[in-house]
mmCIF file of C-alpha atoms in Angstrom:
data_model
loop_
_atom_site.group_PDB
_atom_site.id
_atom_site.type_symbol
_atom_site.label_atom_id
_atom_site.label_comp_id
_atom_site.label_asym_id
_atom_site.label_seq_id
_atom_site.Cartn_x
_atom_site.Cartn_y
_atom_site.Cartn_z
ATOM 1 C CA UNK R 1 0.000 0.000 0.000
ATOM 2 C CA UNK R 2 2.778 2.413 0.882
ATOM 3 C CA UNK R 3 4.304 1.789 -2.663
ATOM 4 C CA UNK R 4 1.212 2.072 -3.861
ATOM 5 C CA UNK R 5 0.842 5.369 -2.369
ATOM 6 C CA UNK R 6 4.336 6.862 -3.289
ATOM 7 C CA UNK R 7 3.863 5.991 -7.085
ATOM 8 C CA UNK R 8 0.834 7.486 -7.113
ATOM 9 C CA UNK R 9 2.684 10.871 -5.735
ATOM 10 C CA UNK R 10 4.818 10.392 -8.088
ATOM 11 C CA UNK R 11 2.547 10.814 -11.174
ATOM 12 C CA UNK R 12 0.744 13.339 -9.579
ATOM 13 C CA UNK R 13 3.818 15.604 -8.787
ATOM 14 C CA UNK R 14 4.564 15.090 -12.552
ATOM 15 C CA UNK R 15 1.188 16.136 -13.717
ATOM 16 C CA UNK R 16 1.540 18.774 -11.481
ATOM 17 C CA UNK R 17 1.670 22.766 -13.642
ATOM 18 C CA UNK R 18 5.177 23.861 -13.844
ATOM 19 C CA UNK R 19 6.745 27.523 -13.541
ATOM 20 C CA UNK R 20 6.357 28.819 -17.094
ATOM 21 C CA UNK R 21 9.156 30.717 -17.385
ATOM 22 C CA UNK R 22 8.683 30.619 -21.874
ATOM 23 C CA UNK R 23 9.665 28.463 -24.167
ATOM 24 C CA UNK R 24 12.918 27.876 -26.656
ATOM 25 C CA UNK R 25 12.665 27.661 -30.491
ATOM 26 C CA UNK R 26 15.226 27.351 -32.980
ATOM 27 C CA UNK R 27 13.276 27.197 -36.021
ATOM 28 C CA UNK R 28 11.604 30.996 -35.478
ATOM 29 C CA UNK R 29 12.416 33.735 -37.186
ATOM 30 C CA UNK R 30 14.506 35.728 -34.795
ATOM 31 C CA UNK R 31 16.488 32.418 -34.644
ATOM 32 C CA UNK R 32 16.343 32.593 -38.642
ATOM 33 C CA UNK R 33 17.476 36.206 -38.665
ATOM 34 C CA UNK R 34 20.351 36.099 -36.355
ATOM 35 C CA UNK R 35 21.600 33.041 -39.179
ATOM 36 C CA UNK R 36 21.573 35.666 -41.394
ATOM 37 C CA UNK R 37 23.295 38.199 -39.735
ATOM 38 C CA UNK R 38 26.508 35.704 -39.206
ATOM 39 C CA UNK R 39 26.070 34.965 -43.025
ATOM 40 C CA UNK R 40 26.012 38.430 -43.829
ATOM 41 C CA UNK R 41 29.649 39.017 -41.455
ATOM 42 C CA UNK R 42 31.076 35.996 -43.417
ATOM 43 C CA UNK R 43 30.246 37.794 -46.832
ATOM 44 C CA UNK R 44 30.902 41.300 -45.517
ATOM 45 C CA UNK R 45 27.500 42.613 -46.182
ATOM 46 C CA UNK R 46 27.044 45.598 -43.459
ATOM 47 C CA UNK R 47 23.645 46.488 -44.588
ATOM 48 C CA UNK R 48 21.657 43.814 -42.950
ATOM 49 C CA UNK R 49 23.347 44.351 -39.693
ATOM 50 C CA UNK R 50 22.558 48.024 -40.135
ATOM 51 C CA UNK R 51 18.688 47.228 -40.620
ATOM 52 C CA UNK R 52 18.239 44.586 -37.936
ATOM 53 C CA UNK R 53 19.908 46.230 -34.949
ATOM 54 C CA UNK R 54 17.426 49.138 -33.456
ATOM 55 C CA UNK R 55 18.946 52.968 -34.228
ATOM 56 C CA UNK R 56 18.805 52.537 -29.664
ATOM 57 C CA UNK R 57 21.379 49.674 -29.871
ATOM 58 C CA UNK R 58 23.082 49.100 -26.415
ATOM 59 C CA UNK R 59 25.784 46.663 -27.287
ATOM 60 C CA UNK R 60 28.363 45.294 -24.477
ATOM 61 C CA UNK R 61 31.566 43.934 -25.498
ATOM 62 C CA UNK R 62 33.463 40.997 -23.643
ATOM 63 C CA UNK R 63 35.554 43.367 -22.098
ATOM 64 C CA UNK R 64 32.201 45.248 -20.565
ATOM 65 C CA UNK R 65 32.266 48.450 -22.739
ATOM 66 C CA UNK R 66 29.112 49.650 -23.668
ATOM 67 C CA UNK R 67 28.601 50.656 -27.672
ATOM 68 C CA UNK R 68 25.865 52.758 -29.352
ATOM 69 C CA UNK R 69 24.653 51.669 -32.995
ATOM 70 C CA UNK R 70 27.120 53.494 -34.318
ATOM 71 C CA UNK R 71 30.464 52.302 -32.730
ATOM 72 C CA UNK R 72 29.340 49.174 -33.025
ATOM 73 C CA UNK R 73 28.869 49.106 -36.940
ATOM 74 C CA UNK R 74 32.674 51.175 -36.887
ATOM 75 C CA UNK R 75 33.815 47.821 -34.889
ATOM 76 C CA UNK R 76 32.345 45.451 -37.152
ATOM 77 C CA UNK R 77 33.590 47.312 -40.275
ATOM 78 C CA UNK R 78 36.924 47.001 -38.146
ATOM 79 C CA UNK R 79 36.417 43.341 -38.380
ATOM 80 C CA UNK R 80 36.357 43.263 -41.884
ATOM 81 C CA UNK R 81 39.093 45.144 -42.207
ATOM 82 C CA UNK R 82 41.632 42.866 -39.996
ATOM 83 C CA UNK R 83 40.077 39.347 -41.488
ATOM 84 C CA UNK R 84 39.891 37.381 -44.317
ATOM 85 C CA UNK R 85 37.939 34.268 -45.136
ATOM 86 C CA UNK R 86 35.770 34.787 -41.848
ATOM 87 C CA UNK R 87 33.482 31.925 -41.389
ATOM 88 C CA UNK R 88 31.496 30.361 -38.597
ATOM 89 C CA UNK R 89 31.182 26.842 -37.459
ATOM 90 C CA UNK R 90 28.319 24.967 -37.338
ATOM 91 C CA UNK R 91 27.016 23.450 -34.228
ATOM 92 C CA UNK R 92 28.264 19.353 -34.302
ATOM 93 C CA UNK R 93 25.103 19.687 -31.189
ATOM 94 C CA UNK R 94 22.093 19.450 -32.885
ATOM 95 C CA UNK R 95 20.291 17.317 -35.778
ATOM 96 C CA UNK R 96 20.078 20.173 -38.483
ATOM 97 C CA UNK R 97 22.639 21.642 -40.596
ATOM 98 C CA UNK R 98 23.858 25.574 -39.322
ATOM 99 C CA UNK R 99 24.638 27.439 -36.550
ATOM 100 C CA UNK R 100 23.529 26.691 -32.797
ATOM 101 C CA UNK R 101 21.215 29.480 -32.274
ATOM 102 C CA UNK R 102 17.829 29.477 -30.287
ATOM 103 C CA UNK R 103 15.558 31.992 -28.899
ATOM 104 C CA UNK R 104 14.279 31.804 -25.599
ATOM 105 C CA UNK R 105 10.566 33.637 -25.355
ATOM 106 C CA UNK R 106 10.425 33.950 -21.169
ATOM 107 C CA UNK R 107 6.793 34.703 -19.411
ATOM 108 C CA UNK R 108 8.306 38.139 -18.893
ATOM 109 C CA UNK R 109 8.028 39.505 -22.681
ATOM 110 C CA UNK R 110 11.214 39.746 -22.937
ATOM 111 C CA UNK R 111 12.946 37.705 -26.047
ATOM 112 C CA UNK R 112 16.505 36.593 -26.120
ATOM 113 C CA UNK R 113 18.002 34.680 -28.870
ATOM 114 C CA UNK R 114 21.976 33.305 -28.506
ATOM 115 C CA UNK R 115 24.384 31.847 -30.539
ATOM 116 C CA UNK R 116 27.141 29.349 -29.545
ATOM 117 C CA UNK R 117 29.739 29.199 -32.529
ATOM 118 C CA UNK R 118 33.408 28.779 -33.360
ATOM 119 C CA UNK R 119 35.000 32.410 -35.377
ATOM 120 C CA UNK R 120 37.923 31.463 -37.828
ATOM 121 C CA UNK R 121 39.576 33.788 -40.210
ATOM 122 C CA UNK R 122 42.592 34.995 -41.381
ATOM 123 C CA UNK R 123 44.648 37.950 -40.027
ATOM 124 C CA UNK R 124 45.580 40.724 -42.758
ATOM 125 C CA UNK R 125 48.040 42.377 -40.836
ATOM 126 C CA UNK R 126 49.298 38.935 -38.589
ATOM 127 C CA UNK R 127 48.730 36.552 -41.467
ATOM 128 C CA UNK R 128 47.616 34.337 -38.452
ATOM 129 C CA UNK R 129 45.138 31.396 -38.902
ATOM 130 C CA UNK R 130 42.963 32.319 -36.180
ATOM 131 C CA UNK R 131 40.361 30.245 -34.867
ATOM 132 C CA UNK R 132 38.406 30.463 -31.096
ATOM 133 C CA UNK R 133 34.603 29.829 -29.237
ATOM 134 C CA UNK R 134 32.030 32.556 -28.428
ATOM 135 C CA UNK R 135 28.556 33.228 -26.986
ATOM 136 C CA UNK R 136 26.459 36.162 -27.874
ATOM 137 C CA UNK R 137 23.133 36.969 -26.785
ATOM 138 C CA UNK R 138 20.698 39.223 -28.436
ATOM 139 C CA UNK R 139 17.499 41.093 -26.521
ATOM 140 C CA UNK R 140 14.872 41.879 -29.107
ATOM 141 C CA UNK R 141 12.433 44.568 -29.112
ATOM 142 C CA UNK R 142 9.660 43.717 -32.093
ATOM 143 C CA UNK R 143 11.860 42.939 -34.950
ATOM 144 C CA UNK R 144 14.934 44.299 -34.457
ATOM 145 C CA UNK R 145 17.957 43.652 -31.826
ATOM 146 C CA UNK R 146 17.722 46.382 -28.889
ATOM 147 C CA UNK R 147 20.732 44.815 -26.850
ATOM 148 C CA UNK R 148 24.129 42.505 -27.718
ATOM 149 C CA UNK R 149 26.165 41.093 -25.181
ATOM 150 C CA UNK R 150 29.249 39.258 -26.114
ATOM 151 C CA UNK R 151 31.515 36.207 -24.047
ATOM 152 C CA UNK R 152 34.619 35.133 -25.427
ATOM 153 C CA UNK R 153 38.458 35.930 -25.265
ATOM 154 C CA UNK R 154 39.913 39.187 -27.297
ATOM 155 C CA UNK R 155 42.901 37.924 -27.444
ATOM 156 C CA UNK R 156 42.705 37.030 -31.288
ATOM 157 C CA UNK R 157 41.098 40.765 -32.461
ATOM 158 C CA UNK R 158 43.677 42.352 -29.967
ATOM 159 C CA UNK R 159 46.690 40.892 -31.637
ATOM 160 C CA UNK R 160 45.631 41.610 -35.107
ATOM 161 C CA UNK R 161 44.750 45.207 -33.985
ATOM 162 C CA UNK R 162 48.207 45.614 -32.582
ATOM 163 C CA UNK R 163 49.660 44.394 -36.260
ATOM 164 C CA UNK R 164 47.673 46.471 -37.812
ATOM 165 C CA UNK R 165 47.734 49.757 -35.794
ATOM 166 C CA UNK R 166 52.149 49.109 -36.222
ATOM 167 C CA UNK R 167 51.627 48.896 -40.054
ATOM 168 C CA UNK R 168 49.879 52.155 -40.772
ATOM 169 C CA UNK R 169 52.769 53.850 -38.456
#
């Protein structure tokens, strides 16, 4: 009977509502779009990443620094000028081909998608082979990205910087 009882518990408890705290996709749109922002890097195409990010940007850099729209665009246009042959990996994670991206929709309103990737590329000024991890997260406001935070070392984009800023001494 006590077995009986404690099984019984047991289904109930798992029947039982749970917090909603939202729900993940990775087949949405804001999933889709954030793809196409990372394709749009690899071909060097600023005007998509000029559209999708709001014109009230707050961006946050691994380092902590804060960034407007505007420096932010300057840093990415940076990007392109220190790297060649910038690509992205694709998650080895999950069953679909592409990036590992997924957008959490919490209770709260609020909408965060992230990405979870691998940046290689080529150094212009270095001529290094570069290749290292990173996280970003994106906060969404309607359609368009209100807030990017990024995680991952600068070690890589500090270097070629370095090489760079020396060459056009």
């Amino acid at each position: 009977m006590r077995y009986l009882l404690i099984i019984t518990m047991f289904l109930i408890s798992c029947d039982a509502p749970k917090n909603n705290f939202g729900y993940v996709r990775i087949d949405d749109e804001k999933s889709r779009n954030v793809v196409e922002l990372f394709e749009a890097v690899e071909d060097e195409e600023i005007g998509f990443l000029k559209e999708i990010f709001s014109k009230d940007l707050k961006f946050t850099d691994p380092h902590g620094t804060v960034l407007n729209k505007d420096e932010f665009i300057a840093g990415v246009e940076n990007l392109f000028d220190m790297f060649d042959d910038v690509e992205f990996e694709d998650s080895e994670y999950s069953d679909y081909d592409g990036l590992a991206v997924e957008t959490t929709y919490y209770a709260n309103g609020q909408v965060w998608t992230n990405i979870w990737s691998r940046f290689e590329g080529k150094g212009k000024y270095t001529g290094n082979e570069v290749s290292f991890p990173f996280h970003i997260s994106y906060l969404w406001e309607g359609d368009k990205i209100i807030e990017e935070v990024q995680f991952f070392s600068t070690k890589v984009f500090d270097a070629e910087n370095e090489a760079k800023n020396n060459q056009l001494k």
